[in-house]
CSV table of C-alpha atoms in Angstrom, one decimal:
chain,number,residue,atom,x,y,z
A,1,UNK,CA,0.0,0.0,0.0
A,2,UNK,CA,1.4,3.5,-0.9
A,3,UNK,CA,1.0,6.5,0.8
A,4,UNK,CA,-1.7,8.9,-0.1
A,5,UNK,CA,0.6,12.1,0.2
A,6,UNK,CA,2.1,13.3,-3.0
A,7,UNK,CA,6.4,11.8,-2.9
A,8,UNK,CA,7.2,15.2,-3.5
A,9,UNK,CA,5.6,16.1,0.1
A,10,UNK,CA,6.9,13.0,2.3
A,11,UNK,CA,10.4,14.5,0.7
A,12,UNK,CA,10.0,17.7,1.5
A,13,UNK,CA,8.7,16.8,5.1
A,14,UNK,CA,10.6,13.4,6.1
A,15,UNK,CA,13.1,12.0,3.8
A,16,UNK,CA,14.9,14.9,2.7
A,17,UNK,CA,14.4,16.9,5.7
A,18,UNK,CA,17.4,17.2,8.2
A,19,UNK,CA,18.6,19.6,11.4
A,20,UNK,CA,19.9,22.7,9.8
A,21,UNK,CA,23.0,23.8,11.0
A,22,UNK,CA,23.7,26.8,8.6
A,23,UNK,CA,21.0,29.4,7.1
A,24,UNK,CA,21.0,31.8,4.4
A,25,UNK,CA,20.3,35.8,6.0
A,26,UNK,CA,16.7,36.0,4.3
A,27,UNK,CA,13.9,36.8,6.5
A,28,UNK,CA,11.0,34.4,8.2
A,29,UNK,CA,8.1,37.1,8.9
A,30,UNK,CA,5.5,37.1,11.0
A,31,UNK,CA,3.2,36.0,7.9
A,32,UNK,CA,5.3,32.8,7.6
A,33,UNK,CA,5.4,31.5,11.3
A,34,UNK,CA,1.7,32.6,11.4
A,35,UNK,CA,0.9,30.3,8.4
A,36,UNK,CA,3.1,27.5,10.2
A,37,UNK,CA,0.8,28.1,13.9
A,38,UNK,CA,-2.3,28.1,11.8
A,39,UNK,CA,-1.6,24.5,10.1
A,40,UNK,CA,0.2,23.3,13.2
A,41,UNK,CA,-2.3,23.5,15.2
A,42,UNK,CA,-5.0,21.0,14.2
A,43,UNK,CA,-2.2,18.4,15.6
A,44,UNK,CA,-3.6,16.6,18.7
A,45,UNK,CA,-3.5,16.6,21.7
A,46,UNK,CA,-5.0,15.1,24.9
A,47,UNK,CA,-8.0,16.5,26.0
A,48,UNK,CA,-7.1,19.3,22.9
A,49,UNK,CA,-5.1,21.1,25.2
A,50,UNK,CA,-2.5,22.9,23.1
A,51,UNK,CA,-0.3,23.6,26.1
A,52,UNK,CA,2.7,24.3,23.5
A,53,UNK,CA,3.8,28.5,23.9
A,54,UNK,CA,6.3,29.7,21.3
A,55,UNK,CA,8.6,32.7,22.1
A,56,UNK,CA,10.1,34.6,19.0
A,57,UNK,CA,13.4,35.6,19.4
A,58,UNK,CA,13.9,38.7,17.0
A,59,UNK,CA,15.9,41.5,18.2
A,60,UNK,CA,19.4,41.5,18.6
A,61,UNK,CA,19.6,42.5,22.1
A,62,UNK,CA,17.1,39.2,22.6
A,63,UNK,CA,19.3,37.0,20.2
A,64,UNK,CA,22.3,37.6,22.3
A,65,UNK,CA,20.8,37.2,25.8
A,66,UNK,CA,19.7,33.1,24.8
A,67,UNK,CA,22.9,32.6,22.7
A,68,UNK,CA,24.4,33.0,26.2
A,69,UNK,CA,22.7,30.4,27.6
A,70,UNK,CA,23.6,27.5,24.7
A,71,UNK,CA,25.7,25.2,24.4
A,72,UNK,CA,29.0,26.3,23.1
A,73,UNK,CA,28.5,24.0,20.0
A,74,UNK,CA,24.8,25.5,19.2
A,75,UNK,CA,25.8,29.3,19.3
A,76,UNK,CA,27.0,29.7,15.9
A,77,UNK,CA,23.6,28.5,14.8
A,78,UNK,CA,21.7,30.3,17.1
A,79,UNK,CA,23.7,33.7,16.4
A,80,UNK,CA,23.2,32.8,12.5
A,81,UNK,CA,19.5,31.9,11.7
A,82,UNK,CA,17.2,34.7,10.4
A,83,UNK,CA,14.5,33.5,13.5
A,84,UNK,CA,14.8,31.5,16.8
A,85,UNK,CA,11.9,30.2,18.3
A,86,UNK,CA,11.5,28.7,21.9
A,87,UNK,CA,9.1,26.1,22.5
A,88,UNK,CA,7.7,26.0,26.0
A,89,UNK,CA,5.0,24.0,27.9
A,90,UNK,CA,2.5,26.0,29.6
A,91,UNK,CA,1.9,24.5,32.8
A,92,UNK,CA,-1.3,26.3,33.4
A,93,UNK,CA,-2.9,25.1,30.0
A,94,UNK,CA,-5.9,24.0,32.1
A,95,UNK,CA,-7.6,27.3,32.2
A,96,UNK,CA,-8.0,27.5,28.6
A,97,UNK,CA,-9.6,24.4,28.6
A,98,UNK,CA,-13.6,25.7,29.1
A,99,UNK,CA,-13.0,26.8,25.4
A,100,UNK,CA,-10.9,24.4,24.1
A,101,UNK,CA,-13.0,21.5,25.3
A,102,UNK,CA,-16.0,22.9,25.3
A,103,UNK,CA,-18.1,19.5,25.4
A,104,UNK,CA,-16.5,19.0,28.9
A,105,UNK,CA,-15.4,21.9,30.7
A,106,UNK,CA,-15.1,20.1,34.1
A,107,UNK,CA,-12.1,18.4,32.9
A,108,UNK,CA,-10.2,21.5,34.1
A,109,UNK,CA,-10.9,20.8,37.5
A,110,UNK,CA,-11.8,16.8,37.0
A,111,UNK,CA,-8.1,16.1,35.9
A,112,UNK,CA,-5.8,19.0,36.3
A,113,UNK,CA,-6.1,20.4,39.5
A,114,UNK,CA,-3.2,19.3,41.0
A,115,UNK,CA,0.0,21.0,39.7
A,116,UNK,CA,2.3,17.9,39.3
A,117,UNK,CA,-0.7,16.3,36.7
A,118,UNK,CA,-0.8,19.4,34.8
A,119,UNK,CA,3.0,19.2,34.5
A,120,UNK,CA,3.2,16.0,33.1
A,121,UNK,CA,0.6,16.9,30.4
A,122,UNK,CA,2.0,19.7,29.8
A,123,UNK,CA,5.5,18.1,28.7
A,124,UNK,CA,4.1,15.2,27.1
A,125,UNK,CA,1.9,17.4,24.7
A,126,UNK,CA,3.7,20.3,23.8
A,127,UNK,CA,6.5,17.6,23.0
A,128,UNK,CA,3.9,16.2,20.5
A,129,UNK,CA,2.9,19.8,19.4
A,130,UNK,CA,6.7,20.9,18.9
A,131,UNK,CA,7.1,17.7,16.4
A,132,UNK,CA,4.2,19.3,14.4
A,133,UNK,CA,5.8,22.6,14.3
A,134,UNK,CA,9.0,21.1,12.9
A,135,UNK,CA,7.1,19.6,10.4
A,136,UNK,CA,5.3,22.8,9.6
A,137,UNK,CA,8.0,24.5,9.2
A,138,UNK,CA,9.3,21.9,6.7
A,139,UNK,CA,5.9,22.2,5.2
A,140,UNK,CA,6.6,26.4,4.6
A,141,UNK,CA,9.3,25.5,2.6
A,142,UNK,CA,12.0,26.2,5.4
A,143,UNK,CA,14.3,24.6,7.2
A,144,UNK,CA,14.5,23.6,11.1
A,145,UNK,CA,17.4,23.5,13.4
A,146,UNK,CA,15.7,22.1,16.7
A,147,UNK,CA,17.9,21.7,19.3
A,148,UNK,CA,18.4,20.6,23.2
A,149,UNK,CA,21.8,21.5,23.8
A,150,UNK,CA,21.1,24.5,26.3
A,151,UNK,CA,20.9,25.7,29.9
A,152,UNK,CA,17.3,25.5,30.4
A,153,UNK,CA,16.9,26.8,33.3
A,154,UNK,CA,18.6,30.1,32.0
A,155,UNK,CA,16.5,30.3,29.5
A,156,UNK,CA,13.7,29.9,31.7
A,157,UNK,CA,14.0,32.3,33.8
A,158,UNK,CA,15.7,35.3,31.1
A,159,UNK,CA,12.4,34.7,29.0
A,160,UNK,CA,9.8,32.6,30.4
A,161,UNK,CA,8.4,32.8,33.7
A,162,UNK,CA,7.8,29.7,36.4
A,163,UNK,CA,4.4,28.2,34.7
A,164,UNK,CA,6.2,27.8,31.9
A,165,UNK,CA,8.8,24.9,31.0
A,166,UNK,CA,11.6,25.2,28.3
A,167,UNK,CA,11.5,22.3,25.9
A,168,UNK,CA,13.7,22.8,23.2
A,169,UNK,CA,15.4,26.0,20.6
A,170,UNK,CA,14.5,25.7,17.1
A,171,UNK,CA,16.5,27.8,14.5
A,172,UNK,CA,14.1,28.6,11.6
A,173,UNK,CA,15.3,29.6,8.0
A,174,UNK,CA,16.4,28.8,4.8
A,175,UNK,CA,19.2,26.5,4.3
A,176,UNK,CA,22.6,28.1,4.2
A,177,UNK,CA,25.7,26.1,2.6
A,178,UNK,CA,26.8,23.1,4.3
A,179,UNK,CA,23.7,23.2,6.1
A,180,UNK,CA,23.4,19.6,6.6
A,181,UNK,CA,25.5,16.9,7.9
A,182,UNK,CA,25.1,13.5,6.7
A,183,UNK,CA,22.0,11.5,6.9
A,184,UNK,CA,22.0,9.6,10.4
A,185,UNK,CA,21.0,5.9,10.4
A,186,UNK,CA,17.1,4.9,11.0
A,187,UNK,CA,15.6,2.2,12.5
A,188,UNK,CA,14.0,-0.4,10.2
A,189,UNK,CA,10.6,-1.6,11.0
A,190,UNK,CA,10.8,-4.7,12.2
A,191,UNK,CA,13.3,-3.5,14.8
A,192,UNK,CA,10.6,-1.5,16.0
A,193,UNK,CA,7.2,-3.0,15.4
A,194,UNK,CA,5.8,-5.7,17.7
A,195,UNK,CA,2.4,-7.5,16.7
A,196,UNK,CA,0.9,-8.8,19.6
């Protein structure tokens, strides 16, 4: 059985996507990462939460105060790309869920009135929600440079505030040269797929 999406798009969103490491100096505007947000976020989520928060990191004086906090390997990139973007969890999701669960509003209070639960939600599905932006911005026709290697806390507490968790940096733009290393090894399926 084949896929139903066109080869060109499973190319231009998986196969011959990578981590971009360099980027060219041409702008993302706000049209682009609003056209990314608006696909993006019809992804799911439990109990449609949508606890992912994303931070734009435009100005130089901003740009400078995160490079500080990356990894030494990960500045470059970060000082480079035409937009950053930090991903975040919003911890306090739950009050938004009256309208974004309409059908059951009591689920605010039902399942996520204890800080910890939220938390955990929180993580797990703004990690799901940050895979879809990746992808989105793959599907704009630009590249993605998502990355870990920071001091989170730092970067919590220059730009985020405590209801809010860092998850990851992504470097948004077009490729630049030598933008990609070499494609990693995958999995193959049966290494992964269990039929029970």
């Amino acid at each position: 059985m084949s896929l139903v999406l066109d080869p060109a798009a499973q190319d231009l969103l998986f196969r011959e996507a990578r981590t971009a490491n360099t980027f060219t100096d041409e702008p993302v505007t706000d049209e682009q990462v609003q056209a990314i947000y608006d696909l993006v976020k019809y992804g799911p989520t439990a109990f449609n939460q949508s606890p992912l928060r994303i931070t734009l990191v435009r100005s130089p004086e901003a740009r400078e105060r995160l490079v500080r906090h990356m990894a030494e390997g990960n500045r470059p990139k970060t000082t480079a790309a035409p937009l950053v973007a930090i991903l975040s969890a919003d911890n306090e999701f739950h009050e938004e869920l009256p309208q974004l669960f309409p059908h059951f509003p009591q689920a605010k209070d039902a399942f996520f009135s204890e800080r910890p639960a939220r938390e955990g939600a929180a993580l797990l599905n703004a990690a799901l929600q940050a895979a879809y932006f990746i992808v989105g911005v793959r599907a704009a026709g630009l590249a993605a440079g998502p990355m870990t290697g920071l001091d989170f806390e730092g970067v919590r507490k220059e730009f985020l505030d405590d209801d809010h968790t860092p998850l990851m940096v992504v470097n948004i733009g077009r490729p630049g040269p030598d933008a990609w290393f070499p494609r990693s090894p995958r999995l193959e399926y049966d290494q992964v797929v269990t039929t029970v």
